[in-house]
PDB file of C-alpha atoms in Angstrom:
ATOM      1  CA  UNK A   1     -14.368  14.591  -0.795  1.00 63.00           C
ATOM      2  CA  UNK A   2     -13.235  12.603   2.165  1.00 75.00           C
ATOM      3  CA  UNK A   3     -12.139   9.275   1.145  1.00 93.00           C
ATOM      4  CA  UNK A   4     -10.453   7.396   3.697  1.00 95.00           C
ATOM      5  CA  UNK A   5     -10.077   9.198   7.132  1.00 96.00           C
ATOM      6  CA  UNK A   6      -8.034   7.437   9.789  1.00 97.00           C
ATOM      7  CA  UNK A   7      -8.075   9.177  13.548  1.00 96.00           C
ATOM      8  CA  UNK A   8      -5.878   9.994  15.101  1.00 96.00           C
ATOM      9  CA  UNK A   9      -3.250  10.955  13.862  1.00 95.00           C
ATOM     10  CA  UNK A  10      -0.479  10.218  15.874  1.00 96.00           C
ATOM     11  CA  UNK A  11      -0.613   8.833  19.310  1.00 96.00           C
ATOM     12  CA  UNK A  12       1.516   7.515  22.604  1.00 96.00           C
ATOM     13  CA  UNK A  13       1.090   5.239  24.466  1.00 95.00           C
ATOM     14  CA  UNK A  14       2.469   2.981  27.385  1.00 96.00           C
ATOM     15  CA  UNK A  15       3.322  -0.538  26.562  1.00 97.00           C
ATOM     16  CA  UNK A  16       0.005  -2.473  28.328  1.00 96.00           C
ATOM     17  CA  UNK A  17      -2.321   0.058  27.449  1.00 96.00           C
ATOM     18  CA  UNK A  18      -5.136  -0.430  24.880  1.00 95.00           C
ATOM     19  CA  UNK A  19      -6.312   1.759  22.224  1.00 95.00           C
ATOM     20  CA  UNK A  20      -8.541   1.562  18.816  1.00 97.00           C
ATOM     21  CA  UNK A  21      -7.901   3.277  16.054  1.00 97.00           C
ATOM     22  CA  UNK A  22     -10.653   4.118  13.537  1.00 97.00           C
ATOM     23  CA  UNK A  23     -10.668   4.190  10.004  1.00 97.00           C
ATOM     24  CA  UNK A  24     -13.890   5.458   8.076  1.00 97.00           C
ATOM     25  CA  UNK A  25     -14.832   5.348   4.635  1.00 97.00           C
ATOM     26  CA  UNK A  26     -17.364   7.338   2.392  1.00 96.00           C
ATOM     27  CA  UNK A  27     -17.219   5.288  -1.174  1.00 94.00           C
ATOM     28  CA  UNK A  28     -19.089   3.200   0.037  1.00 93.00           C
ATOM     29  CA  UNK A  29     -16.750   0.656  -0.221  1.00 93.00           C
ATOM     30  CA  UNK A  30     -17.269  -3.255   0.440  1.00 92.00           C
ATOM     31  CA  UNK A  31     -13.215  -4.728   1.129  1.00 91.00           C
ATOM     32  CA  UNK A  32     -11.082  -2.300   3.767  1.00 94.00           C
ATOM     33  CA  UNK A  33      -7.579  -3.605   5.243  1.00 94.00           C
ATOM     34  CA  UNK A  34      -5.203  -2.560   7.685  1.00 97.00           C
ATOM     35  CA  UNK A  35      -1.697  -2.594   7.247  1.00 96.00           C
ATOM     36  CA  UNK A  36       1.644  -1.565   9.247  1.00 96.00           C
ATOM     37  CA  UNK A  37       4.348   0.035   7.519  1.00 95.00           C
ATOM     38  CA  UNK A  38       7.875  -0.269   9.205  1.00 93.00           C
ATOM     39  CA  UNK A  39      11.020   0.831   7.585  1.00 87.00           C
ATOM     40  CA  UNK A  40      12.461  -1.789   4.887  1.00 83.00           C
ATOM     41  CA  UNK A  41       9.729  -3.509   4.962  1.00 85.00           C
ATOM     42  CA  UNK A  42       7.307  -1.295   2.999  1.00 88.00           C
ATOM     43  CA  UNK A  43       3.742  -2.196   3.762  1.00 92.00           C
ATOM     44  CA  UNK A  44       2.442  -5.402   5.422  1.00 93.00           C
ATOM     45  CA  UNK A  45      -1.369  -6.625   5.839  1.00 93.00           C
ATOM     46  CA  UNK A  46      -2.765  -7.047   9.935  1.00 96.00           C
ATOM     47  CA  UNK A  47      -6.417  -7.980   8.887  1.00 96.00           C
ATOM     48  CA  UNK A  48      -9.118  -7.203   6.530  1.00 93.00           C
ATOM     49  CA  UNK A  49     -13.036  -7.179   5.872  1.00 93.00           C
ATOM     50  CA  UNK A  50     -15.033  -8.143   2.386  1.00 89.00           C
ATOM     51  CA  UNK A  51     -18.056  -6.763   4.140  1.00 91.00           C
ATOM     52  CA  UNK A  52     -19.817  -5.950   6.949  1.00 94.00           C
ATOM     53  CA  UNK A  53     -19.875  -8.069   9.716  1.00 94.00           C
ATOM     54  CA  UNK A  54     -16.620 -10.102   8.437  1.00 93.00           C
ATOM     55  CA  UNK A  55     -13.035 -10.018   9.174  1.00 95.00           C
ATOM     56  CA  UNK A  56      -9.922 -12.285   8.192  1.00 93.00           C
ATOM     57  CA  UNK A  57      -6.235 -12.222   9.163  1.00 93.00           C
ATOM     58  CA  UNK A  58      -3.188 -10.844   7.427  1.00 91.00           C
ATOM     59  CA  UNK A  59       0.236 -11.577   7.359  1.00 90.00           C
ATOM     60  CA  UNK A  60       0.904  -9.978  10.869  1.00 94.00           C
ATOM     61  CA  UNK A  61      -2.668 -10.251  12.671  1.00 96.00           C
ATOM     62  CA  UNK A  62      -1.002 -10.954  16.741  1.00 96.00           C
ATOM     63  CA  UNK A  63      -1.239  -8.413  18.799  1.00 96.00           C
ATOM     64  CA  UNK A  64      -4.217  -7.024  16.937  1.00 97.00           C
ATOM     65  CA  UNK A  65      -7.663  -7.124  16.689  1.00 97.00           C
ATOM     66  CA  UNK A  66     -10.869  -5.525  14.240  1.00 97.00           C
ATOM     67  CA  UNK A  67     -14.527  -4.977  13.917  1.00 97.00           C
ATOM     68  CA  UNK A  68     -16.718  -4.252  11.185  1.00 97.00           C
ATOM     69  CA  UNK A  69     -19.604  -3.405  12.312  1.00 95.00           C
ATOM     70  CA  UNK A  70     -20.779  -1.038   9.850  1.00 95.00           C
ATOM     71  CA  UNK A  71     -19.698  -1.207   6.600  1.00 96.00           C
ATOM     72  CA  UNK A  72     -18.420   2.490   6.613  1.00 97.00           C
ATOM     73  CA  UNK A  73     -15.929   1.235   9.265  1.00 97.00           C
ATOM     74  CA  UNK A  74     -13.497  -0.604  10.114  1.00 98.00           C
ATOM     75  CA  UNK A  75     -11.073  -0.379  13.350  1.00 98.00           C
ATOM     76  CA  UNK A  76      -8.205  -1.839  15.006  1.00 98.00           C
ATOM     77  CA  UNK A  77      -7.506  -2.452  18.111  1.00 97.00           C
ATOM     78  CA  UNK A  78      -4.233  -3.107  20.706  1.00 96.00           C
ATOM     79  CA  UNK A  79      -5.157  -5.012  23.376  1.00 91.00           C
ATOM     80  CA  UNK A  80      -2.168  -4.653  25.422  1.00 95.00           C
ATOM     81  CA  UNK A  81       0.436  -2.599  23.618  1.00 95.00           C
ATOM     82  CA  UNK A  82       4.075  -3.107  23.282  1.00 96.00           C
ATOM     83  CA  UNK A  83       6.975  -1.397  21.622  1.00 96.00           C
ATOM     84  CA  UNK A  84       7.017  -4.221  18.431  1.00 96.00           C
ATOM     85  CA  UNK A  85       3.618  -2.192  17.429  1.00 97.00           C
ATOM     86  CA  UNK A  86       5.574   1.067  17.338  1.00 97.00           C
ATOM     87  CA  UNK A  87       4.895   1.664  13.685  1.00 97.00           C
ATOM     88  CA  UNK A  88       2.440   3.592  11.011  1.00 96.00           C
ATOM     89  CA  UNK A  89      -0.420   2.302  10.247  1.00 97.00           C
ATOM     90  CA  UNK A  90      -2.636   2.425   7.271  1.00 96.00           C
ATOM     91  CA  UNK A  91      -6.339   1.930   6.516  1.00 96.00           C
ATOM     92  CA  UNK A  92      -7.867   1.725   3.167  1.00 94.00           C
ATOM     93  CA  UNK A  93     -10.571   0.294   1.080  1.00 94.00           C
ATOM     94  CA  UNK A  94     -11.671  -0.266  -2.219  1.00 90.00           C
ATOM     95  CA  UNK A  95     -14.541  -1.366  -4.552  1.00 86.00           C
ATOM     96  CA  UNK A  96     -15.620  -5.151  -5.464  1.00 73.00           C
ATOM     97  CA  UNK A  97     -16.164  -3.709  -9.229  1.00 58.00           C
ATOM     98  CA  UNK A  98     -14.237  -6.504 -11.149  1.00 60.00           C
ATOM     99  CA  UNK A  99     -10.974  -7.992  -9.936  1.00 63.00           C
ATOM    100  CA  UNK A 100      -7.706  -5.538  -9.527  1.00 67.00           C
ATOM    101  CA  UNK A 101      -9.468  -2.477  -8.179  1.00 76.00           C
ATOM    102  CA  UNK A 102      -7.491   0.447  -6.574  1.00 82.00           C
ATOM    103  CA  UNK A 103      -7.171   0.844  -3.347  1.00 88.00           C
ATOM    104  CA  UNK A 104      -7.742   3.929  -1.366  1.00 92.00           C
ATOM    105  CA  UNK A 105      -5.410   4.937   1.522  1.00 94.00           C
ATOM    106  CA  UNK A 106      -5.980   6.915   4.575  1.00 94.00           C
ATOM    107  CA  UNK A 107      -3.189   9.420   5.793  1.00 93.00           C
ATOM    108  CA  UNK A 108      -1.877   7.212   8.136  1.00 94.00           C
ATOM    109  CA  UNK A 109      -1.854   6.816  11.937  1.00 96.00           C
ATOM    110  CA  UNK A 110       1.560   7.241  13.554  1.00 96.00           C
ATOM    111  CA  UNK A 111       1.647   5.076  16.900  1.00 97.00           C
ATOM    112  CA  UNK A 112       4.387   5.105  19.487  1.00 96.00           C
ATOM    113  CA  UNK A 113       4.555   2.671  22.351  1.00 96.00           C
ATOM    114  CA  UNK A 114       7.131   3.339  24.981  1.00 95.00           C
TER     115      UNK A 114
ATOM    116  CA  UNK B   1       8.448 -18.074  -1.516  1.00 59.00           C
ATOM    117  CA  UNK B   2       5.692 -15.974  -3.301  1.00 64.00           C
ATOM    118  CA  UNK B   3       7.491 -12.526  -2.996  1.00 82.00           C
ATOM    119  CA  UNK B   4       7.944  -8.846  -4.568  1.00 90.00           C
ATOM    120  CA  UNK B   5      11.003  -7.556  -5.082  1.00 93.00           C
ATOM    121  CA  UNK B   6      12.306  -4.218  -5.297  1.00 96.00           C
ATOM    122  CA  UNK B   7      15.836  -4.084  -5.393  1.00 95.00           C
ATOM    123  CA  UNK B   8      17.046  -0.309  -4.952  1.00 95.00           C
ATOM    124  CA  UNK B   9      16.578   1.040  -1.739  1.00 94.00           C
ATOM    125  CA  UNK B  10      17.063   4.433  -2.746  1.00 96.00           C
ATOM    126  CA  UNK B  11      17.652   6.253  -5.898  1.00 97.00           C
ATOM    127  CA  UNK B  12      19.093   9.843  -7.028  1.00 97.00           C
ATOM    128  CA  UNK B  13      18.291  11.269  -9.908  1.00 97.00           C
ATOM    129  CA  UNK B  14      18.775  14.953 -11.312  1.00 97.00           C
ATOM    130  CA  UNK B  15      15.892  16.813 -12.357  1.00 97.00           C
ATOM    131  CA  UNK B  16      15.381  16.511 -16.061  1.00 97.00           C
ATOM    132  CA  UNK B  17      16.898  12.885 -16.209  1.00 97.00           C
ATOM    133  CA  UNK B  18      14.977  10.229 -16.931  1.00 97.00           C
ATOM    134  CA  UNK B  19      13.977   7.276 -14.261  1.00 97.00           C
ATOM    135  CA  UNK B  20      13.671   3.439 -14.410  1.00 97.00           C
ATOM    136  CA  UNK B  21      12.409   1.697 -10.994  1.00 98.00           C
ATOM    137  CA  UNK B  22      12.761  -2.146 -10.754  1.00 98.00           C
ATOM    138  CA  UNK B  23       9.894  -4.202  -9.553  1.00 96.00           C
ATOM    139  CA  UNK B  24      10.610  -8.142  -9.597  1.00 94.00           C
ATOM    140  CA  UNK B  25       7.778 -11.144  -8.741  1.00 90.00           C
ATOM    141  CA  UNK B  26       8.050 -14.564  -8.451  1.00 85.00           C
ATOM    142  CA  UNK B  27       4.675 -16.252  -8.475  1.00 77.00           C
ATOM    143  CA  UNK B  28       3.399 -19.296 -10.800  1.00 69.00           C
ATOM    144  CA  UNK B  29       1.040 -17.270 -12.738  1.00 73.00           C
ATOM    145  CA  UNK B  30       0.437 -13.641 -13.782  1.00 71.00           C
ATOM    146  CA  UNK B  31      -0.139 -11.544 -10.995  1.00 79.00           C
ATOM    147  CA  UNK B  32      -2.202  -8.274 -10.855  1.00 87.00           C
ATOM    148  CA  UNK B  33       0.537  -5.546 -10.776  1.00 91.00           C
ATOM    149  CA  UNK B  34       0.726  -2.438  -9.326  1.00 93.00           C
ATOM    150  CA  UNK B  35       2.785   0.878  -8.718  1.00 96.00           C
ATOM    151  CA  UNK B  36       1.491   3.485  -5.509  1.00 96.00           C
ATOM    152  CA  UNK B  37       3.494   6.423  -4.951  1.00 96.00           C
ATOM    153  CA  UNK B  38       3.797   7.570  -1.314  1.00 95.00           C
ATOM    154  CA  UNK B  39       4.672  11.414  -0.616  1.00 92.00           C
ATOM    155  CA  UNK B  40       6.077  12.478   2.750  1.00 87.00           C
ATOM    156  CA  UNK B  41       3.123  12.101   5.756  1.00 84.00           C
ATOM    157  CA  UNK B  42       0.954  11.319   3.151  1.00 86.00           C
ATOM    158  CA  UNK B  43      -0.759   7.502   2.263  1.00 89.00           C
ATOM    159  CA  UNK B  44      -0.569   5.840  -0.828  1.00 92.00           C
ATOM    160  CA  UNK B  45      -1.786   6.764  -4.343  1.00 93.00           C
ATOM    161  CA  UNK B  46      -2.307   4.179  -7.336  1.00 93.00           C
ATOM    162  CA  UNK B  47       0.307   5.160 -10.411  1.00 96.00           C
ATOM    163  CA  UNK B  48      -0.614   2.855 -12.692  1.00 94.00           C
ATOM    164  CA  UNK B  49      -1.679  -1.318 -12.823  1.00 92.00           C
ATOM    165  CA  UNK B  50      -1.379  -3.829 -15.248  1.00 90.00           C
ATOM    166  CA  UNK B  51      -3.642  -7.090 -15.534  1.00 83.00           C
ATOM    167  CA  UNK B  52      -3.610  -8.165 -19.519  1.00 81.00           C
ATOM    168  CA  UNK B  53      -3.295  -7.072 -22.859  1.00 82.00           C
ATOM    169  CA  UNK B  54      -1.261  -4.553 -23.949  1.00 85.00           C
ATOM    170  CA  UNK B  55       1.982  -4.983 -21.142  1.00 89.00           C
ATOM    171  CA  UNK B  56       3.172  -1.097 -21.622  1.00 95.00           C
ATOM    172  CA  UNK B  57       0.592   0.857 -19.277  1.00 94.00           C
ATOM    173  CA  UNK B  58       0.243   4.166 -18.734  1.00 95.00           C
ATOM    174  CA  UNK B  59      -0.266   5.897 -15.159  1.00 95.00           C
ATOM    175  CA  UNK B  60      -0.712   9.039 -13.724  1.00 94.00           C
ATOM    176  CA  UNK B  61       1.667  12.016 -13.416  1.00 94.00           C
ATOM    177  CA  UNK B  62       3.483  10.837 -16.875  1.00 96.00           C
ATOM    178  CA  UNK B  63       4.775   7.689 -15.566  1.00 97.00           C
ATOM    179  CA  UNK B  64       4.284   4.290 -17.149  1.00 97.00           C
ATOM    180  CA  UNK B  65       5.801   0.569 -16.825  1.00 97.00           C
ATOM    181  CA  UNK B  66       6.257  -2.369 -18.740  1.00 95.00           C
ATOM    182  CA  UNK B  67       5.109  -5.739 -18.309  1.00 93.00           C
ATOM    183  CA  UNK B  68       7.991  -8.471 -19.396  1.00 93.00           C
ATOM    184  CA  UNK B  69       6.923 -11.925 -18.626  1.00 89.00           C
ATOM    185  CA  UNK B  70      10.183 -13.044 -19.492  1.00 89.00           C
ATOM    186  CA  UNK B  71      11.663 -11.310 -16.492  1.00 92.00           C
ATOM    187  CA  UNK B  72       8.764 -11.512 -14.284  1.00 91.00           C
ATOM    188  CA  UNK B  73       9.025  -7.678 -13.545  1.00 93.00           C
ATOM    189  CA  UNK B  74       7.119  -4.652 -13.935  1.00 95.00           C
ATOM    190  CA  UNK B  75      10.008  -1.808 -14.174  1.00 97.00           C
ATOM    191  CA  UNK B  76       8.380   1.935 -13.681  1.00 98.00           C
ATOM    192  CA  UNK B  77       9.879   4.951 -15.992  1.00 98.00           C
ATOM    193  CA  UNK B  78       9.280   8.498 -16.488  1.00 97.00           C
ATOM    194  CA  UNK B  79      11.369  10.338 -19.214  1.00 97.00           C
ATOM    195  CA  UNK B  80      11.951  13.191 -17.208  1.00 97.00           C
ATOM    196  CA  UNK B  81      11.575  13.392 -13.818  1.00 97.00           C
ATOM    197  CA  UNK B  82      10.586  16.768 -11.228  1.00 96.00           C
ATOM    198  CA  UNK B  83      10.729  18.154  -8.233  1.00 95.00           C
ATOM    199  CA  UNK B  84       7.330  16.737  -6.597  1.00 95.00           C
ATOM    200  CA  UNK B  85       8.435  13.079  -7.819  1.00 96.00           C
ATOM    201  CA  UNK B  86      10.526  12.875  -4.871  1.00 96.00           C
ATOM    202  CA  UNK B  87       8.333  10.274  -3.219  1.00 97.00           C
ATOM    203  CA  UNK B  88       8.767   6.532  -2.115  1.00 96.00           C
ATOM    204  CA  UNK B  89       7.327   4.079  -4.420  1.00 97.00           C
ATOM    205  CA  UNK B  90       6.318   0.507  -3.948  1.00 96.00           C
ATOM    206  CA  UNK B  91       5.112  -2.343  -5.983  1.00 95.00           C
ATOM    207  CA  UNK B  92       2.438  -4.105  -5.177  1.00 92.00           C
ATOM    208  CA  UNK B  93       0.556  -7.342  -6.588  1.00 87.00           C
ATOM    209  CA  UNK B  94      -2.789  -9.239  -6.069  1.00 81.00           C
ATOM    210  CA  UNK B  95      -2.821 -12.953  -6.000  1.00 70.00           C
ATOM    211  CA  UNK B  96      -5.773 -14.071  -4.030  1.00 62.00           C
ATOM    212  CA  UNK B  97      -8.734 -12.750  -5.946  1.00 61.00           C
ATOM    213  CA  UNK B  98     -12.050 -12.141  -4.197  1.00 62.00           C
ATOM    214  CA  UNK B  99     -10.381 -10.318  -1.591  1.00 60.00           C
ATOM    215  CA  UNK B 100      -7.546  -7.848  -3.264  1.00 69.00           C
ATOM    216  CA  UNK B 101      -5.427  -8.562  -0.982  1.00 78.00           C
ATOM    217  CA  UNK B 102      -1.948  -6.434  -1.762  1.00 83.00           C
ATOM    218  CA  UNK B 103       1.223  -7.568  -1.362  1.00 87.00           C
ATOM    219  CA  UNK B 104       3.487  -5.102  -1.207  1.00 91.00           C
ATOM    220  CA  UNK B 105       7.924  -4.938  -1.879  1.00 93.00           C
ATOM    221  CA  UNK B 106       9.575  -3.422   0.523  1.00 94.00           C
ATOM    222  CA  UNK B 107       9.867   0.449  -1.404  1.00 95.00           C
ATOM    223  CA  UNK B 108      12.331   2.648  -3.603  1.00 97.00           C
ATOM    224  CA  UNK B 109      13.254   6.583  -1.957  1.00 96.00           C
ATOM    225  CA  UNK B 110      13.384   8.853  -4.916  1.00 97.00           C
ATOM    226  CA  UNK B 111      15.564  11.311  -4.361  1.00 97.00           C
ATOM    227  CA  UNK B 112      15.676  14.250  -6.989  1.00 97.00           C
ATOM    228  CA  UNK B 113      18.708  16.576  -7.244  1.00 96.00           C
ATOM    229  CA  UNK B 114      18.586  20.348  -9.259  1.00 91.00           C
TER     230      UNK B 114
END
């Protein structure tokens, strides 16, 4: 009864270094998103993916970049990190069964760039 | 601007008391509305959505909210709150169909006293 599962959990890291973060899906799901959540500003979209093999920008997609290359998942990568990406970030992915579905949220990843 | 608003921050309410969170949108048309909920550490879970018909809706864990056209909002209740409602909740809304994108507002603390 996984769901969404987004590793890891928490990480630091140096501003310049790289990292991917990986968020994986068992329901089989066809549209998955990434988002950042800072404080007061709830949760805001960095890309998503209708399927496999396609991606599309959010409303805060620089710094950041994602694959799909299977449709189970979907990660997100920092190029070059800097202290603006300190933040949590959330994966999740839902259903193309008729307009409106739910999405389904992973825990979270909590990132820290110093 | 296309937006979601929620205009309390944070909210206390006694245990027992009843709760009404505000959820404002300003779009052309009708969006696709939705409540999460969003325990400590934890991601997001769907409360309840709205898309026609009938614009009192019932969610999960006894809550429900009311579509008013009128006032372009989407206010969440629950008669009597508890304990484990202490959560933050955000509003949420899907525009651009085909992809479900979310928009989220920026989120309301509930804070529940004895």
């Amino acid at each position: 009864n996984a769901g969404v599962t987004q590793t890891p959990k928490f990480r630091v890291l140096k501003t310049g270094q790289s990292m991917t973060l990986l968020c994986a899906q068992d329901m089989n799901h066809e549209y998955m998103y990434w988002y950042r959540q800072d404080p007061g500003m709830g949760l805001r979209l960095i890309h998503y993916s209708v399927g496999e093999g396609t991606t599309a920008k959010g409303e805060v997609p620089d710094g950041y970049n994602v694959s799909r290359l299977k449709k189970q998942n979907f990660l997100l990568g920092l190029e070059s990190a800097a202290p603006s990406q300190t933040s949590v970030y959330f994966c999740a992915s839902s259903t193309t069964g008729g307009l409106g579905q739910p999405q389904h949220f992973g825990d979270g990843t909590r990132l820290s760039i110093l | 601007a296309q937006s979601v608003t929620q205009p309390d921050i944070h909210i206390t309410v006694s245990e027992g008391a009843s709760l009404e969170l505000r959820c404002n949108y300003s779009y052309g048309a009708t969006p696709y509305l939705f409540w999460y909920v969003q325990s400590p550490g934890q991601g997001l879970q769907l409360l309840l959505k709205y898309f026609s018909g009938d614009t009192l809706v019932q969610g999960i864990k006894g809550f429900e909210a009311e579509f008013k056209r009128s006032q372009s909002s989407f206010n969440l209740r629950k008669p009597s709150v508890h304990w484990s409602d202490a959560a933050e909740y955000f509003c949420a809304v899907v525009l651009n169909f085909g992809n479900e994108k979310l928009t989220f507002g920026t989120g309301t603390r509930l804070t529940i006293i004895p």
